Coordinates of C-alpha atoms and ligand atoms in Angstrom, one line a residue:
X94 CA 21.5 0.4 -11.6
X95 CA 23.9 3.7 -11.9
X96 CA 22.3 7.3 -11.6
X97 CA 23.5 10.2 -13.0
X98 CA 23.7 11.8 -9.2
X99 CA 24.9 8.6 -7.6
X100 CA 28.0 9.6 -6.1
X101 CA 30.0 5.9 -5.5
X102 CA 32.8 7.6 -3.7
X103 CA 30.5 9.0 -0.7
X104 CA 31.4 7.2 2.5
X105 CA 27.7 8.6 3.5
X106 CA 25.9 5.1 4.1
X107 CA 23.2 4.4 1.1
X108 CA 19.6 4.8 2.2
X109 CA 16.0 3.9 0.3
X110 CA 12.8 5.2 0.9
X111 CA 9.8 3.5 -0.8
X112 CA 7.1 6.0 -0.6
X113 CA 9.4 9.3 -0.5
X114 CA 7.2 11.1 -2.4
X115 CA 4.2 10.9 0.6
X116 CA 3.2 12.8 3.4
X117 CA 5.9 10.8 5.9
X118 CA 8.4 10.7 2.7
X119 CA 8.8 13.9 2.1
X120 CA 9.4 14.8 5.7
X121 CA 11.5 11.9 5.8
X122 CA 14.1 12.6 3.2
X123 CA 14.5 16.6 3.6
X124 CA 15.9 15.1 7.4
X125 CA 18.2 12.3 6.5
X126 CA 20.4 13.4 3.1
X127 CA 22.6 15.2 5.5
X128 CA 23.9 11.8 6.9
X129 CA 22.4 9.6 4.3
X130 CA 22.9 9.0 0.4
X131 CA 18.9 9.1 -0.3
X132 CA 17.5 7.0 -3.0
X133 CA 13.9 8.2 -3.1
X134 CA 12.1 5.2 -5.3
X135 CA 8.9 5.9 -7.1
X136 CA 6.3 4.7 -9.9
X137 CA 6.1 8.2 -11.5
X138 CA 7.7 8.4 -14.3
X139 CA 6.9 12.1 -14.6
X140 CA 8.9 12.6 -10.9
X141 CA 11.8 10.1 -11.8
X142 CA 13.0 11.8 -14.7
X143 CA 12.1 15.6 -13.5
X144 CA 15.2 17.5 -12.8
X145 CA 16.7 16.9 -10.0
X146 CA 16.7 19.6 -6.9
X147 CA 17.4 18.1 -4.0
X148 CA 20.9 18.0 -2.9
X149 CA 21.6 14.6 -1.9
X150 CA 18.9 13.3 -3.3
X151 CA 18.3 10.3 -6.0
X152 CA 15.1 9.3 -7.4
X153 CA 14.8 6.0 -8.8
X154 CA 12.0 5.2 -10.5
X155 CA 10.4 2.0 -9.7
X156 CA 6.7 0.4 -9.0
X157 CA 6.9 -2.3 -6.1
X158 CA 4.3 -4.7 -8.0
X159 CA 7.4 -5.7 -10.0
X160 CA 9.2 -7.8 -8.1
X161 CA 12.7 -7.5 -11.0
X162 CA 12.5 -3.5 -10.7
X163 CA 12.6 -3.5 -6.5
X164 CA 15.8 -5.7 -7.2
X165 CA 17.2 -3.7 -9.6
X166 CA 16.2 -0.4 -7.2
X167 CA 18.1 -1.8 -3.9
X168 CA 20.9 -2.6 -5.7
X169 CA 24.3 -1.5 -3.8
X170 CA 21.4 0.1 -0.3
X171 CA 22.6 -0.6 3.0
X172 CA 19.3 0.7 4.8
X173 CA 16.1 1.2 4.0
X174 CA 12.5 2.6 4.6
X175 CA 9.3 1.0 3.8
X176 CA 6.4 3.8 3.7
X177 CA 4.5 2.0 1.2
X178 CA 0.4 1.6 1.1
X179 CA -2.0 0.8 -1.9
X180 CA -5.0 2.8 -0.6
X181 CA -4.6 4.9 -3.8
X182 CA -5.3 3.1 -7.5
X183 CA -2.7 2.1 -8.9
X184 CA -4.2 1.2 -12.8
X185 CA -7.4 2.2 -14.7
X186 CA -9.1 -1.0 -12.9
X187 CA -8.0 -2.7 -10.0
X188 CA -9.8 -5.2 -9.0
X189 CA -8.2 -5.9 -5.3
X190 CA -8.5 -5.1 -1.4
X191 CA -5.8 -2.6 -0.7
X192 CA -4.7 -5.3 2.0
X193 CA -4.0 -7.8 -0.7
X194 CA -1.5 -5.3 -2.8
X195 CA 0.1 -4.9 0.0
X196 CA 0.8 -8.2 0.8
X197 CA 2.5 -8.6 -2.5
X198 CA 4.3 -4.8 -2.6
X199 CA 6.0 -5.9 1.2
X200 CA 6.8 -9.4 -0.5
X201 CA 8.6 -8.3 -3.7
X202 CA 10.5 -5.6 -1.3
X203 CA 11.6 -8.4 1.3
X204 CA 12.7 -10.9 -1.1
X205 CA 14.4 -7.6 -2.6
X206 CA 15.9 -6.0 0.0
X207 CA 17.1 -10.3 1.8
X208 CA 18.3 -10.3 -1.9
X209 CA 20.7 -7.7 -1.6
X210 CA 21.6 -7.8 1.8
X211 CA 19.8 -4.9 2.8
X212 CA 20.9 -4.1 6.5
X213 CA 17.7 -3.3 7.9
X214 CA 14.0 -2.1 7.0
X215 CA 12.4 0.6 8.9
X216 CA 8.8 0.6 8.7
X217 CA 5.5 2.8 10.1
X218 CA 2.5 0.9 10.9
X219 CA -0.3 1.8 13.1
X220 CA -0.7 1.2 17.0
X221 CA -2.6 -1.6 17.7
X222 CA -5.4 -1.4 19.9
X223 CA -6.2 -3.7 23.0
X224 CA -8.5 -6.0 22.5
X225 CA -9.9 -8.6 19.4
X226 CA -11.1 -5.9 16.9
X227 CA -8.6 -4.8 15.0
X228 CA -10.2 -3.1 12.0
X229 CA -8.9 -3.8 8.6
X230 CA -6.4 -1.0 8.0
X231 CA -4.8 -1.3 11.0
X232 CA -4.7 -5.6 10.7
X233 CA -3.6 -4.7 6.8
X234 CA -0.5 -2.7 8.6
X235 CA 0.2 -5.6 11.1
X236 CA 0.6 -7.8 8.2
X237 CA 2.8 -5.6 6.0
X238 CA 5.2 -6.1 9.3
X239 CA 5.3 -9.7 9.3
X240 CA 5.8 -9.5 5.5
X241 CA 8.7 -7.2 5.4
X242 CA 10.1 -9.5 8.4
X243 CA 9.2 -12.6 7.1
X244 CA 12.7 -13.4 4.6
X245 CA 15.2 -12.5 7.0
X246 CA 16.5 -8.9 7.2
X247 CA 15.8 -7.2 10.3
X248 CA 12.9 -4.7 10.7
X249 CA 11.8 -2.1 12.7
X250 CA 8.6 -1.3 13.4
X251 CA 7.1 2.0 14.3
X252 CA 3.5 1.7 15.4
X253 CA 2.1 5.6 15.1
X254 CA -1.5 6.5 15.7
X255 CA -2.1 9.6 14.0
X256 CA 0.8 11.2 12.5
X257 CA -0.2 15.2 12.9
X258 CA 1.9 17.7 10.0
X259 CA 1.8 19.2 6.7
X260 CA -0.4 17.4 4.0
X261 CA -1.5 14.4 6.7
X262 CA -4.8 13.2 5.5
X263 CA -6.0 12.7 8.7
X264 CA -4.9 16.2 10.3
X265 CA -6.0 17.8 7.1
X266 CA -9.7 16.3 7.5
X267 CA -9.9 17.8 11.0
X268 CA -9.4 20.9 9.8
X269 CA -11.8 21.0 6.6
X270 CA -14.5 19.3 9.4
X271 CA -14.4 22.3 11.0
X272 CA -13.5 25.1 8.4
X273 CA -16.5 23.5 6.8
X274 CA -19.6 23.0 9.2
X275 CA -20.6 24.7 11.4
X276 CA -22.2 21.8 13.5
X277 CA -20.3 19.1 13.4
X278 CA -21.7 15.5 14.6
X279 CA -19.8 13.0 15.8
X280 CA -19.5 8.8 15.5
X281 CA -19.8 8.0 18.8
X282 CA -16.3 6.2 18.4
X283 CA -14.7 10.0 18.4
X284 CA -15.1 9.5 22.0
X285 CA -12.2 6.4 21.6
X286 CA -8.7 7.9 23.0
X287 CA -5.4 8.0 21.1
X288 CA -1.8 9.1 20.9
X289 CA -1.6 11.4 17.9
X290 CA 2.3 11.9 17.5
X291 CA 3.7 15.3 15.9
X292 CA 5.4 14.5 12.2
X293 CA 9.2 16.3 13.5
X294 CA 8.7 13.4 16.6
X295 CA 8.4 10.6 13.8
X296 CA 11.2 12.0 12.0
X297 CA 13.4 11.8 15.4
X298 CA 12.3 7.8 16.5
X299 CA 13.1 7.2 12.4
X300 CA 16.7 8.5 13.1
X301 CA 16.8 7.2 16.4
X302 CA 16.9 3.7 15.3
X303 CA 18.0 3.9 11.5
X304 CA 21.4 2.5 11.2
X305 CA 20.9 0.7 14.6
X306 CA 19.4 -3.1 13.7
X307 CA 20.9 -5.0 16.7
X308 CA 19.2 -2.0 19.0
X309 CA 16.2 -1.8 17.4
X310 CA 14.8 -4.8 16.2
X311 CA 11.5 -5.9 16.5
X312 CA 8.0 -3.7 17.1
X313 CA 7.9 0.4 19.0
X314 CA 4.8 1.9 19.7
X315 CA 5.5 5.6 19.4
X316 CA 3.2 8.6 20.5
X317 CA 3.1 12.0 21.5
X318 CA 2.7 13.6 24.8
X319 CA -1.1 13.8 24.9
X320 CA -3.6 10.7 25.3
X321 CA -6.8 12.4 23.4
X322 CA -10.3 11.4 22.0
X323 CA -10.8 12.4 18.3
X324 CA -13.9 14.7 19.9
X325 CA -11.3 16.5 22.3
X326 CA -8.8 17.1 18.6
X327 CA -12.0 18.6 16.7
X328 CA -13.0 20.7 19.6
X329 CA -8.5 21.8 20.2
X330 CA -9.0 22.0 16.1
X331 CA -11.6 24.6 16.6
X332 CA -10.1 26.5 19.0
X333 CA -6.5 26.6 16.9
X334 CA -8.6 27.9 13.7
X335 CA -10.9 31.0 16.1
X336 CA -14.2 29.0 14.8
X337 CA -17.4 28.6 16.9
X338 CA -18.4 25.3 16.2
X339 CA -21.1 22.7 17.8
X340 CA -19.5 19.9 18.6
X341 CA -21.3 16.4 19.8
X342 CA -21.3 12.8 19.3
X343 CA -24.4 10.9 18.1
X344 CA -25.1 7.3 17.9
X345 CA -27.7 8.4 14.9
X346 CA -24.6 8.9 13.3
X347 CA -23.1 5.2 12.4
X348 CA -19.2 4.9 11.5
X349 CA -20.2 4.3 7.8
X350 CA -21.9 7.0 7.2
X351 CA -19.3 9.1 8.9
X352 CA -16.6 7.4 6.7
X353 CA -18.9 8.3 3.7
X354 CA -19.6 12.3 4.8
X355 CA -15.6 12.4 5.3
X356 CA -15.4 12.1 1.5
X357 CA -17.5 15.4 0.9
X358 CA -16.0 17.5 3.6
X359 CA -12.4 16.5 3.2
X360 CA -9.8 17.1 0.3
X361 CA -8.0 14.2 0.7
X362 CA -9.1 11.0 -1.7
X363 CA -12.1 9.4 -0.3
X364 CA -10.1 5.9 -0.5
X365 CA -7.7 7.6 1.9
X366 CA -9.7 8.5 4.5
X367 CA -12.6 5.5 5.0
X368 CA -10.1 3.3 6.2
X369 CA -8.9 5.9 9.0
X370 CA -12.4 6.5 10.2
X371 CA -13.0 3.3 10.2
X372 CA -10.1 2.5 12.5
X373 CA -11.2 4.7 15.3
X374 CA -14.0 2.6 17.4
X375 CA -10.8 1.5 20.3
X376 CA -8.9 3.1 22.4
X377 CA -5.0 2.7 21.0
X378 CA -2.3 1.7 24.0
X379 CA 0.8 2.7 23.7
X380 CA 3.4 0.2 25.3
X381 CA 6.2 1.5 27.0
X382 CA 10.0 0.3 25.6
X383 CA 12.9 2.4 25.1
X384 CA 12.1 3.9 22.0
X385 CA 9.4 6.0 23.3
X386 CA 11.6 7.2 26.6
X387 CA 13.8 8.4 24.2
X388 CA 11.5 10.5 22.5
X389 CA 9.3 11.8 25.3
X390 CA 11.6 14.5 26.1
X391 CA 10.6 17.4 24.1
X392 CA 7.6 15.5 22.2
X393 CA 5.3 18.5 20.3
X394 CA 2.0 18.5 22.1
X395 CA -1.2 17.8 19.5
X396 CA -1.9 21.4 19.5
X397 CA 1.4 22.5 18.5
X398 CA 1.7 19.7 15.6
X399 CA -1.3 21.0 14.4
X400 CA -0.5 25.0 14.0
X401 CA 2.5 23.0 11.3
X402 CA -0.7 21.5 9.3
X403 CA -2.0 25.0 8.6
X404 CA -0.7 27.0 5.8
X405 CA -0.1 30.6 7.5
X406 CA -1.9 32.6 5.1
X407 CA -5.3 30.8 3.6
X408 CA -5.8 29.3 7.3
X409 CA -6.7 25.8 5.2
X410 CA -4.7 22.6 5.7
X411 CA -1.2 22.2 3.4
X412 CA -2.0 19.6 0.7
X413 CA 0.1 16.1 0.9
X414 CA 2.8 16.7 -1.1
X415 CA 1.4 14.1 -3.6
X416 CA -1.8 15.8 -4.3
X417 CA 0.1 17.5 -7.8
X418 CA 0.5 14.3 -8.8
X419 CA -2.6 12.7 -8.6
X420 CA -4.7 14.7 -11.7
X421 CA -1.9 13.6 -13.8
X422 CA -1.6 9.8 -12.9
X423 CA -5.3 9.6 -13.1
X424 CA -4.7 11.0 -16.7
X425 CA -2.3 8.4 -17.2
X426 CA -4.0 5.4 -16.0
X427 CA -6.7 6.2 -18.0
X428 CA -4.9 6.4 -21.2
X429 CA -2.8 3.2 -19.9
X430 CA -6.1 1.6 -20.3
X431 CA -4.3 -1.5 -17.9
X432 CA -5.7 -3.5 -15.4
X433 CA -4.5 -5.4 -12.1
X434 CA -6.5 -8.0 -10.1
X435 CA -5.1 -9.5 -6.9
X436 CA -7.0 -12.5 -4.9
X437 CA -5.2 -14.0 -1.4
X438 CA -5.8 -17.6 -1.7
X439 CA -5.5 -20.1 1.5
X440 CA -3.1 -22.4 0.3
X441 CA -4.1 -26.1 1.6
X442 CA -1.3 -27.8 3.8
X443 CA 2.0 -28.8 2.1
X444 CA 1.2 -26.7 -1.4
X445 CA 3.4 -24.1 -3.0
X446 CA 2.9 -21.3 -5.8
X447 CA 3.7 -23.7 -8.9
X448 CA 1.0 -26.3 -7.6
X449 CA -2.1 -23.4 -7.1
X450 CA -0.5 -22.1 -10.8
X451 CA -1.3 -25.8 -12.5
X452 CA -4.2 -26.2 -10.3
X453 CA -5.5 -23.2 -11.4
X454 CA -5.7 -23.7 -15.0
X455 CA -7.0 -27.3 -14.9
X456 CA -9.7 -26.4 -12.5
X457 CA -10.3 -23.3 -15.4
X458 CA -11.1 -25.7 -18.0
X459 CA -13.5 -27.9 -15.5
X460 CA -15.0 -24.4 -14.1
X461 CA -16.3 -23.3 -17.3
X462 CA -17.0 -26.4 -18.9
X463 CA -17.5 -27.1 -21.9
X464 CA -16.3 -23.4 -23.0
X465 CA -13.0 -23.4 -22.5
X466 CA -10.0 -25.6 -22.9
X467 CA -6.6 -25.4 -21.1
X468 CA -3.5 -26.6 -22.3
X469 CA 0.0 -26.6 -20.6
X470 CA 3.2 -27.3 -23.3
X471 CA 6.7 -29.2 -22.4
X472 CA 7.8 -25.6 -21.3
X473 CA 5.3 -25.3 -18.6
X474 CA 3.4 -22.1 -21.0
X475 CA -0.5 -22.5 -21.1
X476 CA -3.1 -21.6 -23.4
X477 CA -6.5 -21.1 -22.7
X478 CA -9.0 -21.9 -25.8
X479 CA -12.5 -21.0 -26.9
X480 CA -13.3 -25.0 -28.0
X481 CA -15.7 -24.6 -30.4
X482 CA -14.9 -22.8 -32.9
X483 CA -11.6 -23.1 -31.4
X484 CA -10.0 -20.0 -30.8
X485 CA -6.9 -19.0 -28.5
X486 CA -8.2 -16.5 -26.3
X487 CA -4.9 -16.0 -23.8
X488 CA -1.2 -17.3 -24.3
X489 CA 0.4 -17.6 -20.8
X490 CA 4.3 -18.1 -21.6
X491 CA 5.9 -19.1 -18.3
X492 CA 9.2 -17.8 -17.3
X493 CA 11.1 -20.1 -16.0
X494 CA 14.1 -17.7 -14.8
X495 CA 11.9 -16.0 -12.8
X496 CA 9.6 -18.8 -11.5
X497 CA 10.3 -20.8 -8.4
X498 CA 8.5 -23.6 -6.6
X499 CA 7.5 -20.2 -4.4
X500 CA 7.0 -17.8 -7.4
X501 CA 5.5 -18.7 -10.6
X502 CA 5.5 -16.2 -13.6
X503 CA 3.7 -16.2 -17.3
X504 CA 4.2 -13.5 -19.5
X505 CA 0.4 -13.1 -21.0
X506 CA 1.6 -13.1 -24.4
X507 CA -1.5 -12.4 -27.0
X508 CA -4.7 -13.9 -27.5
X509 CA -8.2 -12.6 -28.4
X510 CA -8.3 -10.9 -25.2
X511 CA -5.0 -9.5 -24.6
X512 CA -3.9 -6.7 -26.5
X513 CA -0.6 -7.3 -27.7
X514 CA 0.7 -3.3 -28.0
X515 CA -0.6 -2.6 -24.4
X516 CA 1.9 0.1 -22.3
X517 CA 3.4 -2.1 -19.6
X518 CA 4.6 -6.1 -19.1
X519 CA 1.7 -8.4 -18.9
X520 CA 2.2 -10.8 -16.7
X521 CA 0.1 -13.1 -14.2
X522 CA 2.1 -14.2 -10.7
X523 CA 1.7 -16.5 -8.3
X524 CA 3.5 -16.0 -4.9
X525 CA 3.6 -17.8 -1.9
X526 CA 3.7 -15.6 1.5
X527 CA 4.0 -16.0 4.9
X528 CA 5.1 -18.7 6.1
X529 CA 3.0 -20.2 3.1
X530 CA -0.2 -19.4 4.6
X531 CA -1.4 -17.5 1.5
X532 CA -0.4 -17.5 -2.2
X533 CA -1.4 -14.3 -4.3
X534 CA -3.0 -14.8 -7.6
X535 CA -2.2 -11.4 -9.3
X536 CA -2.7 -10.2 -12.7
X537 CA -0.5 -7.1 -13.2
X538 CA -0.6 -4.2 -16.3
X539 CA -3.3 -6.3 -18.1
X540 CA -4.1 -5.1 -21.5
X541 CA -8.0 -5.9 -22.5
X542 CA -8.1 -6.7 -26.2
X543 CA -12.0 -5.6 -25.5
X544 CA -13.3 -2.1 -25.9
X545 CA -12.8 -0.8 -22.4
X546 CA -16.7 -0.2 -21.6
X547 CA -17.4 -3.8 -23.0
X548 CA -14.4 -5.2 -21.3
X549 CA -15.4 -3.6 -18.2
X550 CA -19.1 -4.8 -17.9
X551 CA -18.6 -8.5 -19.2
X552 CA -15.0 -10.0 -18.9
X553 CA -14.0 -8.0 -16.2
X554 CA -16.8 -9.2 -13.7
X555 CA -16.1 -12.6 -15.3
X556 CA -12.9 -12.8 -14.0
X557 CA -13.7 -11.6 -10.9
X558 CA -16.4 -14.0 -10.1
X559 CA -14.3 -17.2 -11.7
X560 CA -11.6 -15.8 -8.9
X561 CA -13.6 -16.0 -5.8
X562 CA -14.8 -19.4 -6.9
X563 CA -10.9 -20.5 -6.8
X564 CA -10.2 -18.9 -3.7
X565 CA -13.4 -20.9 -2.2
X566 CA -12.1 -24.0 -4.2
X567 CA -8.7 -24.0 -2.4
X568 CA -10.4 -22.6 1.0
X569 CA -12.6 -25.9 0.7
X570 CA -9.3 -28.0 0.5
X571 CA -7.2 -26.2 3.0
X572 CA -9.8 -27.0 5.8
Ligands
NAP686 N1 -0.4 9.3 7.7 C1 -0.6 8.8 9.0 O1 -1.2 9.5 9.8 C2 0.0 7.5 9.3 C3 -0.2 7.0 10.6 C4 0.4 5.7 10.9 C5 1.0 5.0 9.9 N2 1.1 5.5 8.6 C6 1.8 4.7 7.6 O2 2.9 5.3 7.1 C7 3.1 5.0 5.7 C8 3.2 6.2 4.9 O3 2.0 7.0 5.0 P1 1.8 8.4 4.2 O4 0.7 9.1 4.9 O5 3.1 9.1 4.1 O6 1.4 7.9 2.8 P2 1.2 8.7 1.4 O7 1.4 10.2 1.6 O8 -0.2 8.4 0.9 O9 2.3 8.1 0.5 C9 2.2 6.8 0.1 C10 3.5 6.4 -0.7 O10 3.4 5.1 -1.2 C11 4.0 5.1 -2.5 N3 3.5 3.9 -3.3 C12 2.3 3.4 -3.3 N4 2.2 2.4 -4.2 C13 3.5 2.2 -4.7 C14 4.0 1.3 -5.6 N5 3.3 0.3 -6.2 N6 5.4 1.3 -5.8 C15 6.1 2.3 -5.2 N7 5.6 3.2 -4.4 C16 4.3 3.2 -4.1 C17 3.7 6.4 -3.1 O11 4.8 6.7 -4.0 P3 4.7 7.2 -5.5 O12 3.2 7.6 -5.8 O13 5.7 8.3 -5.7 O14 5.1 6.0 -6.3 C18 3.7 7.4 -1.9 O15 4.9 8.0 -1.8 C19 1.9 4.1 5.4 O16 2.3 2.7 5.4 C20 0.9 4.4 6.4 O17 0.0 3.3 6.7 C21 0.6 6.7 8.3

């Protein structure tokens, strides 16, 4: 792949950040084009081809969920950063838990970046608390790690708690919580203590260790200087902001109701910010290692980080620097019309990605007897059939360049219930991850040949159900 900007005589070392665009991006890339050639990837078109600003600075466009376009993006990187989460819809319908897209975005960017001999991946997950609970964001996080790790190039792992500066969601909710009401009630989980760490500290441990693989290999819990409980930051929020507020905890108030007031009160999407509240019954404990002694000299206390959230003159929280482009990918998801549906499945002992493909479409035909008919050519392309009156309602052309005994790939190619002129590259993938624990099932930029109410209230739940039965099917067999 050759940019217009890409400058192949630079002896700068070439860096890519998936997820530049975001709150830690953003921050991220203004810091390192000074020693780094930046290759900021995104799926916006609309910010791909905009003119380009930023000196030092090279968008590529480029939407993890295919695994040929991550290839194509880390072509000729020597390091890169993985900022990537799916909390935010990615197609008019997706029917998927966040933590399964991001099983397959880490995948296609590890076998990507082991492809091209990326140097190293630096990644931000979250602190992991003590104890068994581990709530779902934070266990989602822990697994994009072992994802990114799992083909072979070396990763480092920054485990932030709450990452405090301009356009955080969580920062931003503490100040619309109290800009907003006037009493504010608390989960009794606010009392739960963590290491909020400033965004300019992030930015340092990022530079401490990029570029450095042998050093910094492996897992670093990084914080800031102050050990707090979310009740103490709403109260030091209040006091930043000149506002008399009442301030308690409650156990009338349980963590999902919380979760569900945050989306009235806050600006940031509601999909954003459940997870987070859901994520703060435990106390995080940060782990000492060298990482953090590095960056404990001059670390911003919580206060401080927080005066950065505000913009100066309205007193309100700056917006993440994605928030322009949300209205108009909304817009163009809609008129995209395209749907994606991701299911982990268990695979039994000794299985790969082409046996759950085959699998799959036999079992189809037994599963909905005596509906539907499936039928696999020399080529390894299946066809699934309406049998009487027999009508082809999907044509599943396999490609056999891109399928492996780990990775199997059709190209759905027409059929009563495909549209054939729909926007993007129909395809449904099955992948084999970690350690080949899990295959993902995963429909991708699915065109409905249905009218889209129709399609949504009858074949969509269809497919959904006819999934979970699979996954139980194979969950039976792996036992
Ligand atoms: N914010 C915090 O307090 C905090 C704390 C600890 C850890 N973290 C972790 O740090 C990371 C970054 O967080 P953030 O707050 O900066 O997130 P953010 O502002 O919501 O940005 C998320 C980024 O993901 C990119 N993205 C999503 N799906 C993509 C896809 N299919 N292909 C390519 N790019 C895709 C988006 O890029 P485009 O839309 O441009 O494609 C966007 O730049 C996340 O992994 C998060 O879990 C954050």
């Amino acid at each position: 792949m050759t940019d217009m900007h890409d400058d192949q005589t630079s002896p700068k070392p070439r860096l890519a950040i998936a997820g530049a665009s975001g709150f830690i991006g953003t921050a991220l890339r203004h810091h390192l084009t000074d020693d780094y050639q930046v290759f900021a990837l995104t799926r916006s078109m609309t910010l791909a081809r905009a003119p380009q600003r930023e000196a030092g600075l090279i968008r590529r466009e480029c939407d993890l969920f295919s695994l040929d376009a991550v290839k194509a993006a880390l072509r000729g990187i020597d390091y890169a950063i993985y900022l990537v989460h799916s909390l935010v819809p990615s197609s008019r319908l997706t029917q998927a838990r966040p933590a399964d897209m991001d099983l397959v975005l880490a995948d296609n960017f590890a076998q990507a970046a082991a492809e091209n001999g990326i140097r190293q991946i630096v990644f931000v997950g979250g602190l992991i608390p003590e104890g068994f609970h581990i709530s779902p964001l934070l266990w989602s996080r822990r697994e994009v790690e072992m994802v990114l790790a799992a083909r072979g190039t070396p990763v480092t792992a920054l485990r932030a708690g709450l990452v405090v500066g301009p356009g955080g969601s969580a920062s931003g909710l503490l100040i619309d919580l109290v800009r907003r009401l006037p009493v504010i009630p608390l989960p009794m989980a606010a009392r739960s203590l963590t290491r909020p760490i400033a965004l300019p500290d992030l930015v340092r441990a990022v530079r401490c260790c990029l570029g450095q693989p042998e050093r910094y290999r492996g897992h670093f819990d990084i914080g800031g200087p102050d050990c707090l409980s979310y009740e103490t930051m709403v109260r030091q929020t209040a006091t930043l902001l000149e506002r008399q507020r009442t301030i308690f905890t409650t156990p009338l108030l349980p963590l999902r109701l919380a979760a569900l007031a945050a989306r009235f009160v806050g600006r940031a999407p509601p999909a954003l910010l459940a997870p987070v509240i859901e994520s703060l019954p435990q106390d995080t404990i940060l782990r000492d290692n060298p990482l953090q002694a590095r960056l404990t000299a001059g670390a911003l206390p919580f206060r401080e980080a927080l005066a950065g959230v505000l913009d100066e003159h309205r007193r309100r929280a700056l917006p993440n620097p994605r928030a322009p482009l949300i209205g108009p990918e909304r817009t163009r998801h809609r008129r995209a019309g395209l749907v994606r549906s991701i299911q982990r499945i268990i695979l039994p002992p000794g299985q790969d990605a082409a046996w759950v493909a085959g699998n799959y479409f036999r079992w189809l035909e037994r599963a909905l007897w005596p509906f539907v008919v499936t039928t696999c050519d020399a080529e390894g392309s299946w066809t699934v059939s309406l049998r009487a009156p027999r009508r082809r309602l999907l044509s599943l052309r396999k490609l056999a360049v891109q399928s492996t005994a780990q990775r199997q790939v059709y190209r759905i190619a027409g059929g009563l219930l495909s549209r054939s002129d729909g926007p993007g590259c129909a395809r449904f993938e099955f992948q084999t991850l970690l350690g080949e624990r899990y295959t993902m099932a995963a429909i991708h930029d699915y065109a409905p040949a249905l009218p889209w109410p129709l399609y949504r209230w009858t074949q969509a739940p269809i497919h959904g159900w006819i999934m979970v039965r699979y996954q139980r099917h194979l969950a039976r067999l792996a036992r």
